[in-house]
Amino acid sequence: MTQTISAPPRRGQPKLPPTVTLAGWRLQQTWRLLLVTGLGMLAAVVLLCAVPLYSQVAMTAGLRGVLNATPQDSEITISSHAKRLASSFSSQVDSALRSFMQGHLGNYLEATPQFSIQTTPLTATAPTTARGDQLQLVGASIQAPAPHLTLLSGRLPAPAQDGALEMALTQETAAGFGLSSGESLTLRVAFLSLNLPVDLHLVGIFKPTPGDPYWHGNTFAPYDLGSFYIGSQALVDNTALLSLFESGQGGGLAFLEPPALFWYYHFRVPQLHVDQLDDMIAQLQTAQVQILQRFGDTTFLTGTQLLSPTLEGRETSSSLQRYHDRISLVQVPVSLLLLQVFCLVLLFISMMAEILVDRQAGAIALLRSRGASRWQVFGSFVTQGAVLGVLALVTGPLLAIIATRLLVQHTLAPSDQGALNILDGNALKVALSAGWFALVAVLGALFTMAMAIRNSASRDVLEMRHEASRTTRRPLWERLQLDVAAALVALGGYGVSLYIAQAHIFEAQVNLLIAAPLALIAPIFLVIAGVLFFLRFFPRLLNRVSRAAARRPGAGPVLALTQLVRAPRQATRLILLLALASGFAIFTLIFSASQAQQVVRVAAQQVGADFSGSVPSGALSYASLADVTTAYRSLPGVLSATLGYANDVLAVSSGQQTPIQMRAVDTSTFGKTALWNSDDSAQSLPALLQTLTNTHTPFAGAGIPAIVDTLAWNALHLSVGEMFRVNVSSGQLPIIAVAEIQHLPTVNDSLVSGGTSDYSPPGGMLVDFQQLSSFYTTFTTNFLPINHIWLRSSDNPQLLASLRSALNDGTLHLQDYLDRRALMTDLQSDPLTLDLLGALTIGASVTVVLALVGNLIASWLNARTRLTSFAVLRALGTEPRQIASVLTWEQAIIYATALALGLIFGLILAFTIVPALAFTGAPQHGQTLSSGEFYAIQHVLPVQLVFPPSLAVVFGLLIALCAAALWLMARVVSRPALSQTLRLSED
């Protein structure tokens, strides 16, 4: 090789450091590998930035969904009672409250609240009646209600004129009082012992928009007060009420029945960010305490308090706090999975860095032999890596924003995609918010590169030849026995998580935050132990196999195994990268399919049928069972209907009292209506129902036969045929346990959740409605009401829409009903679940692509560096087919081992992590699960592993890609150009 003499630097030009100069000289020979390594760095940055950004969008969408679950969830109500009302009230009290709320929650609330003065029901005297009907005055700002109502006639009330107070009524209320537009009504307001008359002038007839949250549940419809009296509401102007009360208080009189005052503050839901959740909870709790101290009893107010559906009492956690708990549940596995994926990307970067160094091993050794210092060689590679790192650091976060947007648009529901606005605005600012993740990715990649090239950069020619022919040192992990240590950590972590989950020593939230992460960490260490065991024994296995192959005919397998035994380092890197990436992809596919299946099963368990709900109290619930069943069976799309009774009762057995949920059903129809599977009971539902109605049993007539689930069975210490009792309104009913089942649908009776402060899992029992009704009438002299229904319906979209409309409104409407199909949709589009699936999808896609690229490049360069050996074989008369078989055998061993290990690793992760990672439990119809109930739902039905058809497709695709790569490389090396390869000089 001719020596290259560099020209001295020109005068006037700055002299670059030797490491930078050396890095620039080598760029022409290494730019392709540097490009691939840079892409690996870029992938690490994009991955480490995109997953947190996607999580923020998904969790922000979930937070906004919690606040938008019902119209009232997005508002805070300050309620109080007025001691006195004066003209100064608005300027003093209102200003003080606004300042208070601005100081605590100003960043999260709309600036202007909705204010309303509401009187107690006042005695009214209409021109046509003197019955003493009641009318409540509801105040509002005069123009604010206009978009929320339909004005049928007249106009909206204005401030009082000529001593009369203007009002607007609904058509029903006006007819009830016998009033028409322009007529007046007299009310009496009580001040101490004085009743002052107030004249109200009807100026308009209106209809409030049904369900509009502006009215806060006020329908303005007449309601029954008993004794033929009616109560109603009238819409008036706030300022008119203030003037009226101020004139009545001129003599210093106080209210005998103080009017109520309401300030309604609304969250800025479209602008909220999940990062604000902790501060929101803290500020809400602080405001709830301090508002009572500051405004609880003042000159004008008494009994002031802050209320919100998202902020409950101290003994029960708020919906925001429960959502915070769920976020904690998701963040831990997402972080752990992200760490795994990041480590796989670093493994790719490490492999590419080692390939980069190995590709220049000759030049490095020559430079070291000619006097170049170790730090100069090392610094040249680090300089190249630093340039790649800076480029990845600049472009990675911006690409992560684009990747996040694309992923959100394809995964989150359209109603949740509004959360993308947290990525709007200044792209640089958003990118900087993920800057720490990008910096960690780049530093990790640079550290990995530095460690990969440190040893190689310090070798001279002699050391390189020794290292190429044999392994001279045992690796550090093998000397420290880290494989054994990882296995012990895995077994210990799994044991501790199992103990915590089943020993009932912690509450639900602690179980969620401790047991679940341990169950996730243990399999990771188990895989690490498996990887290290593979590294320990793979070279020895190759030695044995190569000796066995040497005794068989055929040179291809022998030469391939000999090459792998001679230099196993590169082969193990290729195997591990592809094995871990394919194993992670297999785990992701199994988890996604299992999660989807769990959603279907949990939705069926929660509903018990296609629809279930409470029948409104009234005449219908006391009609005959057959008549009510026929009425619901006639609804469009209903295939089967089962009526019954559902209630919480107290079961008593051997002095033990246990809360239990009773389900009394019409056994003649329940078998066709209910959704029942093998997880609920080993016996079929028809066989179980027959045991409830069998009159030929020895205990027939002694009590009500009941099917009892395992939790209640164990709590009451039951056996078949044993009697226990349940407390009812005025007595105890005898119950006979005839069968035990694992679970009763609609009862969240988890056996592993334990008692918690916010939820204690109940037991459940199933009885026949007719038998329960007979005993109930005998023991209580009352009729057993029909209060619950289960429906089986058609899948036809038009019929489903009609059925949902009938169940929402009409004579057969249901209260708080559950829709299995709608619940499945809610669970499938739950942002927190999608956050976890999104992280897995991103990670699996990136790692598989990088693994394939890394293996192809490494295999290709390995073949290229050995062209001389293949050319010599060709020159000695070896056939191209034999040369191709050497590389084919070598790469086939690598790919087959990698895919086999990947399948094993994937199954290990699936069987150990999926049961702990899969979760469901999104609320429906504004319902919010407590932390304990949310945890209990996870364990009602065990997670079933699902192996989707896509698993075979992906695995087959991996095999096909590996086979194609083998064919291309074998074709190249089997026909080397002898004149170019076997040349004397390479200059």
mmCIF file of N, CA, C and O in Angstrom, residues 533-593:
data_model
loop_
_atom_site.group_PDB
_atom_site.id
_atom_site.type_symbol
_atom_site.label_atom_id
_atom_site.label_comp_id
_atom_site.label_asym_id
_atom_site.label_seq_id
_atom_site.Cartn_x
_atom_site.Cartn_y
_atom_site.Cartn_z
ATOM 1 N N PHE A 533 -27.618 -16.242 28.565
ATOM 2 C CA PHE A 533 -27.384 -17.691 28.490
ATOM 3 C C PHE A 533 -27.082 -18.103 27.048
ATOM 4 O O PHE A 533 -26.232 -18.966 26.803
ATOM 5 N N PHE A 534 -27.786 -17.499 26.119
ATOM 6 C CA PHE A 534 -27.517 -17.802 24.703
ATOM 7 C C PHE A 534 -26.099 -17.397 24.338
ATOM 8 O O PHE A 534 -25.377 -18.153 23.654
ATOM 9 N N LEU A 535 -25.673 -16.203 24.753
ATOM 10 C CA LEU A 535 -24.311 -15.767 24.449
ATOM 11 C C LEU A 535 -23.263 -16.680 25.087
ATOM 12 O O LEU A 535 -22.175 -16.874 24.536
ATOM 13 N N ARG A 536 -23.594 -17.246 26.238
ATOM 14 C CA ARG A 536 -22.642 -18.115 26.929
ATOM 15 C C ARG A 536 -22.499 -19.459 26.209
ATOM 16 O O ARG A 536 -21.372 -19.978 26.061
ATOM 17 N N PHE A 537 -23.607 -20.016 25.770
ATOM 18 C CA PHE A 537 -23.573 -21.388 25.267
ATOM 19 C C PHE A 537 -23.606 -21.494 23.735
ATOM 20 O O PHE A 537 -23.360 -22.576 23.207
ATOM 21 N N PHE A 538 -23.887 -20.406 23.034
ATOM 22 C CA PHE A 538 -23.976 -20.495 21.573
ATOM 23 C C PHE A 538 -22.640 -20.884 20.939
ATOM 24 O O PHE A 538 -22.603 -21.754 20.058
ATOM 25 N N PRO A 539 -21.495 -20.269 21.331
ATOM 26 C CA PRO A 539 -20.228 -20.706 20.731
ATOM 27 C C PRO A 539 -19.929 -22.180 20.992
ATOM 28 O O PRO A 539 -19.412 -22.886 20.109
ATOM 29 N N ARG A 540 -20.235 -22.671 22.178
ATOM 30 C CA ARG A 540 -20.008 -24.082 22.476
ATOM 31 C C ARG A 540 -20.920 -24.966 21.634
ATOM 32 O O ARG A 540 -20.512 -26.040 21.158
ATOM 33 N N LEU A 541 -22.143 -24.521 21.427
ATOM 34 C CA LEU A 541 -23.067 -25.288 20.583
ATOM 35 C C LEU A 541 -22.564 -25.339 19.152
ATOM 36 O O LEU A 541 -22.646 -26.385 18.486
ATOM 37 N N LEU A 542 -22.026 -24.221 18.668
ATOM 38 C CA LEU A 542 -21.480 -24.206 17.312
ATOM 39 C C LEU A 542 -20.311 -25.173 17.179
ATOM 40 O O LEU A 542 -20.154 -25.849 16.143
ATOM 41 N N ASN A 543 -19.457 -25.248 18.187
ATOM 42 C CA ASN A 543 -18.331 -26.183 18.153
ATOM 43 C C ASN A 543 -18.814 -27.614 18.019
ATOM 44 O O ASN A 543 -18.301 -28.401 17.206
ATOM 45 N N ARG A 544 -19.803 -27.986 18.801
ATOM 46 C CA ARG A 544 -20.323 -29.350 18.745
ATOM 47 C C ARG A 544 -20.942 -29.651 17.386
ATOM 48 O O ARG A 544 -20.736 -30.729 16.801
ATOM 49 N N VAL A 545 -21.738 -28.682 16.904
ATOM 50 C CA VAL A 545 -22.402 -28.909 15.620
ATOM 51 C C VAL A 545 -21.386 -28.975 14.492
ATOM 52 O O VAL A 545 -21.513 -29.789 13.559
ATOM 53 N N SER A 546 -20.349 -28.138 14.544
ATOM 54 C CA SER A 546 -19.341 -28.155 13.473
ATOM 55 C C SER A 546 -18.573 -29.470 13.461
ATOM 56 O O SER A 546 -18.244 -30.002 12.387
ATOM 57 N N ARG A 547 -18.257 -30.036 14.646
ATOM 58 C CA ARG A 547 -17.576 -31.343 14.679
ATOM 59 C C ARG A 547 -18.473 -32.439 14.124
ATOM 60 O O ARG A 547 -18.010 -33.355 13.433
ATOM 61 N N ALA A 548 -19.769 -32.326 14.426
ATOM 62 C CA ALA A 548 -20.689 -33.323 13.868
ATOM 63 C C ALA A 548 -20.805 -33.176 12.355
ATOM 64 O O ALA A 548 -20.889 -34.169 11.621
ATOM 65 N N ALA A 549 -20.808 -31.929 11.865
ATOM 66 C CA ALA A 549 -20.930 -31.703 10.420
ATOM 67 C C ALA A 549 -19.689 -32.160 9.674
ATOM 68 O O ALA A 549 -19.759 -32.550 8.495
ATOM 69 N N ALA A 550 -18.518 -32.111 10.347
ATOM 70 C CA ALA A 550 -17.276 -32.524 9.682
ATOM 71 C C ALA A 550 -17.269 -34.006 9.354
ATOM 72 O O ALA A 550 -16.539 -34.446 8.463
ATOM 73 N N ARG A 551 -18.073 -34.780 10.049
ATOM 74 C CA ARG A 551 -18.125 -36.223 9.788
ATOM 75 C C ARG A 551 -19.122 -36.592 8.708
ATOM 76 O O ARG A 551 -19.294 -37.768 8.396
ATOM 77 N N ARG A 552 -19.765 -35.585 8.150
ATOM 78 C CA ARG A 552 -20.761 -35.848 7.113
ATOM 79 C C ARG A 552 -20.257 -35.280 5.793
ATOM 80 O O ARG A 552 -19.465 -34.337 5.761
ATOM 81 N N PRO A 553 -20.704 -35.843 4.659
ATOM 82 C CA PRO A 553 -20.253 -35.327 3.357
ATOM 83 C C PRO A 553 -20.833 -33.948 3.086
ATOM 84 O O PRO A 553 -21.855 -33.568 3.627
ATOM 85 N N GLY A 554 -20.153 -33.199 2.255
ATOM 86 C CA GLY A 554 -20.612 -31.868 1.898
ATOM 87 C C GLY A 554 -19.753 -30.806 2.555
ATOM 88 O O GLY A 554 -19.651 -30.762 3.792
ATOM 89 N N ALA A 555 -19.136 -29.937 1.723
ATOM 90 C CA ALA A 555 -18.226 -28.921 2.257
ATOM 91 C C ALA A 555 -18.965 -27.682 2.727
ATOM 92 O O ALA A 555 -18.466 -26.953 3.584
ATOM 93 N N GLY A 556 -20.153 -27.412 2.163
ATOM 94 C CA GLY A 556 -20.860 -26.174 2.489
ATOM 95 C C GLY A 556 -21.153 -26.018 3.965
ATOM 96 O O GLY A 556 -20.759 -25.013 4.587
ATOM 97 N N PRO A 557 -21.842 -26.962 4.605
ATOM 98 C CA PRO A 557 -22.128 -26.818 6.032
ATOM 99 C C PRO A 557 -20.866 -26.739 6.886
ATOM 100 O O PRO A 557 -20.818 -25.995 7.872
ATOM 101 N N VAL A 558 -19.828 -27.503 6.516
ATOM 102 C CA VAL A 558 -18.599 -27.516 7.308
ATOM 103 C C VAL A 558 -17.935 -26.151 7.264
ATOM 104 O O VAL A 558 -17.530 -25.597 8.301
ATOM 105 N N LEU A 559 -17.776 -25.583 6.055
ATOM 106 C CA LEU A 559 -17.133 -24.275 5.935
ATOM 107 C C LEU A 559 -17.955 -23.185 6.622
ATOM 108 O O LEU A 559 -17.398 -22.275 7.248
ATOM 109 N N ALA A 560 -19.277 -23.265 6.506
ATOM 110 C CA ALA A 560 -20.133 -22.258 7.140
ATOM 111 C C ALA A 560 -19.999 -22.314 8.657
ATOM 112 O O ALA A 560 -19.827 -21.281 9.325
ATOM 113 N N LEU A 561 -20.073 -23.518 9.218
ATOM 114 C CA LEU A 561 -19.957 -23.643 10.675
ATOM 115 C C LEU A 561 -18.564 -23.281 11.156
ATOM 116 O O LEU A 561 -18.390 -22.711 12.242
ATOM 117 N N THR A 562 -17.534 -23.620 10.356
ATOM 118 C CA THR A 562 -16.168 -23.267 10.730
ATOM 119 C C THR A 562 -16.005 -21.756 10.812
ATOM 120 O O THR A 562 -15.363 -21.230 11.733
ATOM 121 N N GLN A 563 -16.592 -21.028 9.856
ATOM 122 C CA GLN A 563 -16.530 -19.571 9.890
ATOM 123 C C GLN A 563 -17.259 -19.017 11.112
ATOM 124 O O GLN A 563 -16.776 -18.082 11.768
ATOM 125 N N LEU A 564 -18.404 -19.572 11.446
ATOM 126 C CA LEU A 564 -19.144 -19.101 12.621
ATOM 127 C C LEU A 564 -18.383 -19.403 13.907
ATOM 128 O O LEU A 564 -18.380 -18.584 14.843
ATOM 129 N N VAL A 565 -17.733 -20.573 13.981
ATOM 130 C CA VAL A 565 -16.951 -20.910 15.174
ATOM 131 C C VAL A 565 -15.734 -20.005 15.272
ATOM 132 O O VAL A 565 -15.361 -19.555 16.371
ATOM 133 N N ARG A 566 -15.134 -19.696 14.148
ATOM 134 C CA ARG A 566 -13.915 -18.864 14.140
ATOM 135 C C ARG A 566 -14.218 -17.436 14.552
ATOM 136 O O ARG A 566 -13.438 -16.795 15.262
ATOM 137 N N ALA A 567 -15.373 -16.903 14.126
ATOM 138 C CA ALA A 567 -15.743 -15.518 14.455
ATOM 139 C C ALA A 567 -17.218 -15.476 14.839
ATOM 140 O O ALA A 567 -18.072 -15.065 14.038
ATOM 141 N N PRO A 568 -17.556 -15.918 16.059
ATOM 142 C CA PRO A 568 -18.973 -15.956 16.456
ATOM 143 C C PRO A 568 -19.533 -14.606 16.869
ATOM 144 O O PRO A 568 -20.734 -14.461 17.031
ATOM 145 N N ARG A 569 -18.660 -13.630 17.055
ATOM 146 C CA ARG A 569 -19.116 -12.349 17.611
ATOM 147 C C ARG A 569 -20.147 -11.673 16.728
ATOM 148 O O ARG A 569 -21.211 -11.258 17.182
ATOM 149 N N GLN A 570 -19.825 -11.569 15.424
ATOM 150 C CA GLN A 570 -20.749 -10.896 14.525
ATOM 151 C C GLN A 570 -22.040 -11.690 14.366
ATOM 152 O O GLN A 570 -23.133 -11.116 14.298
ATOM 153 N N ALA A 571 -21.928 -12.998 14.325
ATOM 154 C CA ALA A 571 -23.127 -13.828 14.175
ATOM 155 C C ALA A 571 -24.064 -13.654 15.363
ATOM 156 O O ALA A 571 -25.286 -13.543 15.194
ATOM 157 N N THR A 572 -23.503 -13.627 16.570
ATOM 158 C CA THR A 572 -24.362 -13.455 17.741
ATOM 159 C C THR A 572 -25.033 -12.094 17.751
ATOM 160 O O THR A 572 -26.187 -11.958 18.179
ATOM 161 N N ARG A 573 -24.318 -11.051 17.298
ATOM 162 C CA ARG A 573 -24.948 -9.732 17.234
ATOM 163 C C ARG A 573 -26.124 -9.739 16.272
ATOM 164 O O ARG A 573 -27.204 -9.201 16.563
ATOM 165 N N LEU A 574 -25.929 -10.357 15.103
ATOM 166 C CA LEU A 574 -27.016 -10.419 14.123
ATOM 167 C C LEU A 574 -28.194 -11.216 14.677
ATOM 168 O O LEU A 574 -29.356 -10.819 14.527
ATOM 169 N N ILE A 575 -27.893 -12.322 15.315
ATOM 170 C CA ILE A 575 -28.967 -13.177 15.849
ATOM 171 C C ILE A 575 -29.746 -12.433 16.924
ATOM 172 O O ILE A 575 -30.989 -12.431 16.925
ATOM 173 N N LEU A 576 -29.046 -11.792 17.847
ATOM 174 C CA LEU A 576 -29.730 -11.126 18.949
ATOM 175 C C LEU A 576 -30.578 -9.956 18.458
ATOM 176 O O LEU A 576 -31.708 -9.760 18.926
ATOM 177 N N LEU A 577 -30.051 -9.168 17.539
ATOM 178 C CA LEU A 577 -30.817 -8.022 17.054
ATOM 179 C C LEU A 577 -32.110 -8.474 16.387
ATOM 180 O O LEU A 577 -33.198 -7.963 16.698
ATOM 181 N N LEU A 578 -32.014 -9.441 15.486
ATOM 182 C CA LEU A 578 -33.205 -9.901 14.796
ATOM 183 C C LEU A 578 -34.127 -10.671 15.747
ATOM 184 O O LEU A 578 -35.356 -10.548 15.670
ATOM 185 N N ALA A 579 -33.566 -11.434 16.675
ATOM 186 C CA ALA A 579 -34.392 -12.211 17.601
ATOM 187 C C ALA A 579 -35.179 -11.306 18.531
ATOM 188 O O ALA A 579 -36.388 -11.497 18.738
ATOM 189 N N LEU A 580 -34.527 -10.309 19.121
ATOM 190 C CA LEU A 580 -35.220 -9.415 20.042
ATOM 191 C C LEU A 580 -36.268 -8.577 19.314
ATOM 192 O O LEU A 580 -37.368 -8.354 19.830
ATOM 193 N N ALA A 581 -35.920 -8.112 18.117
ATOM 194 C CA ALA A 581 -36.888 -7.306 17.365
ATOM 195 C C ALA A 581 -38.096 -8.140 16.948
ATOM 196 O O ALA A 581 -39.245 -7.707 17.104
ATOM 197 N N SER A 582 -37.858 -9.335 16.428
ATOM 198 C CA SER A 582 -38.986 -10.182 16.021
ATOM 199 C C SER A 582 -39.783 -10.644 17.235
ATOM 200 O O SER A 582 -41.019 -10.735 17.181
ATOM 201 N N GLY A 583 -39.106 -10.921 18.349
ATOM 202 C CA GLY A 583 -39.828 -11.292 19.568
ATOM 203 C C GLY A 583 -40.719 -10.165 20.061
ATOM 204 O O GLY A 583 -41.856 -10.400 20.488
ATOM 205 N N PHE A 584 -40.221 -8.934 19.998
ATOM 206 C CA PHE A 584 -41.030 -7.787 20.413
ATOM 207 C C PHE A 584 -42.226 -7.606 19.479
ATOM 208 O O PHE A 584 -43.329 -7.266 19.925
ATOM 209 N N ALA A 585 -42.016 -7.828 18.180
ATOM 210 C CA ALA A 585 -43.122 -7.714 17.225
ATOM 211 C C ALA A 585 -44.172 -8.794 17.481
ATOM 212 O O ALA A 585 -45.380 -8.527 17.427
ATOM 213 N N ILE A 586 -43.734 -10.018 17.767
ATOM 214 C CA ILE A 586 -44.678 -11.099 18.066
ATOM 215 C C ILE A 586 -45.480 -10.766 19.312
ATOM 216 O O ILE A 586 -46.709 -10.936 19.360
ATOM 217 N N PHE A 587 -44.788 -10.282 20.337
ATOM 218 C CA PHE A 587 -45.482 -9.894 21.565
ATOM 219 C C PHE A 587 -46.502 -8.792 21.293
ATOM 220 O O PHE A 587 -47.629 -8.820 21.818
ATOM 221 N N THR A 588 -46.142 -7.817 20.468
ATOM 222 C CA THR A 588 -47.061 -6.710 20.156
ATOM 223 C C THR A 588 -48.314 -7.209 19.466
ATOM 224 O O THR A 588 -49.437 -6.801 19.803
ATOM 225 N N LEU A 589 -48.161 -8.118 18.495
ATOM 226 C CA LEU A 589 -49.321 -8.647 17.790
ATOM 227 C C LEU A 589 -50.223 -9.455 18.726
ATOM 228 O O LEU A 589 -51.449 -9.324 18.683
ATOM 229 N N ILE A 590 -49.615 -10.269 19.581
ATOM 230 C CA ILE A 590 -50.416 -11.065 20.513
ATOM 231 C C ILE A 590 -51.128 -10.160 21.508
ATOM 232 O O ILE A 590 -52.305 -10.362 21.831
ATOM 233 N N PHE A 591 -50.419 -9.138 22.003
ATOM 234 C CA PHE A 591 -51.047 -8.228 22.962
ATOM 235 C C PHE A 591 -52.214 -7.479 22.325
ATOM 236 O O PHE A 591 -53.282 -7.341 22.944
ATOM 237 N N SER A 592 -52.035 -6.976 21.116
ATOM 238 C CA SER A 592 -53.104 -6.221 20.453
ATOM 239 C C SER A 592 -54.335 -7.092 20.255
ATOM 240 O O SER A 592 -55.466 -6.657 20.526
ATOM 241 N N ALA A 593 -54.128 -8.331 19.800
ATOM 242 C CA ALA A 593 -55.267 -9.226 19.591
ATOM 243 C C ALA A 593 -55.909 -9.621 20.916
ATOM 244 O O ALA A 593 -57.143 -9.686 21.027
#
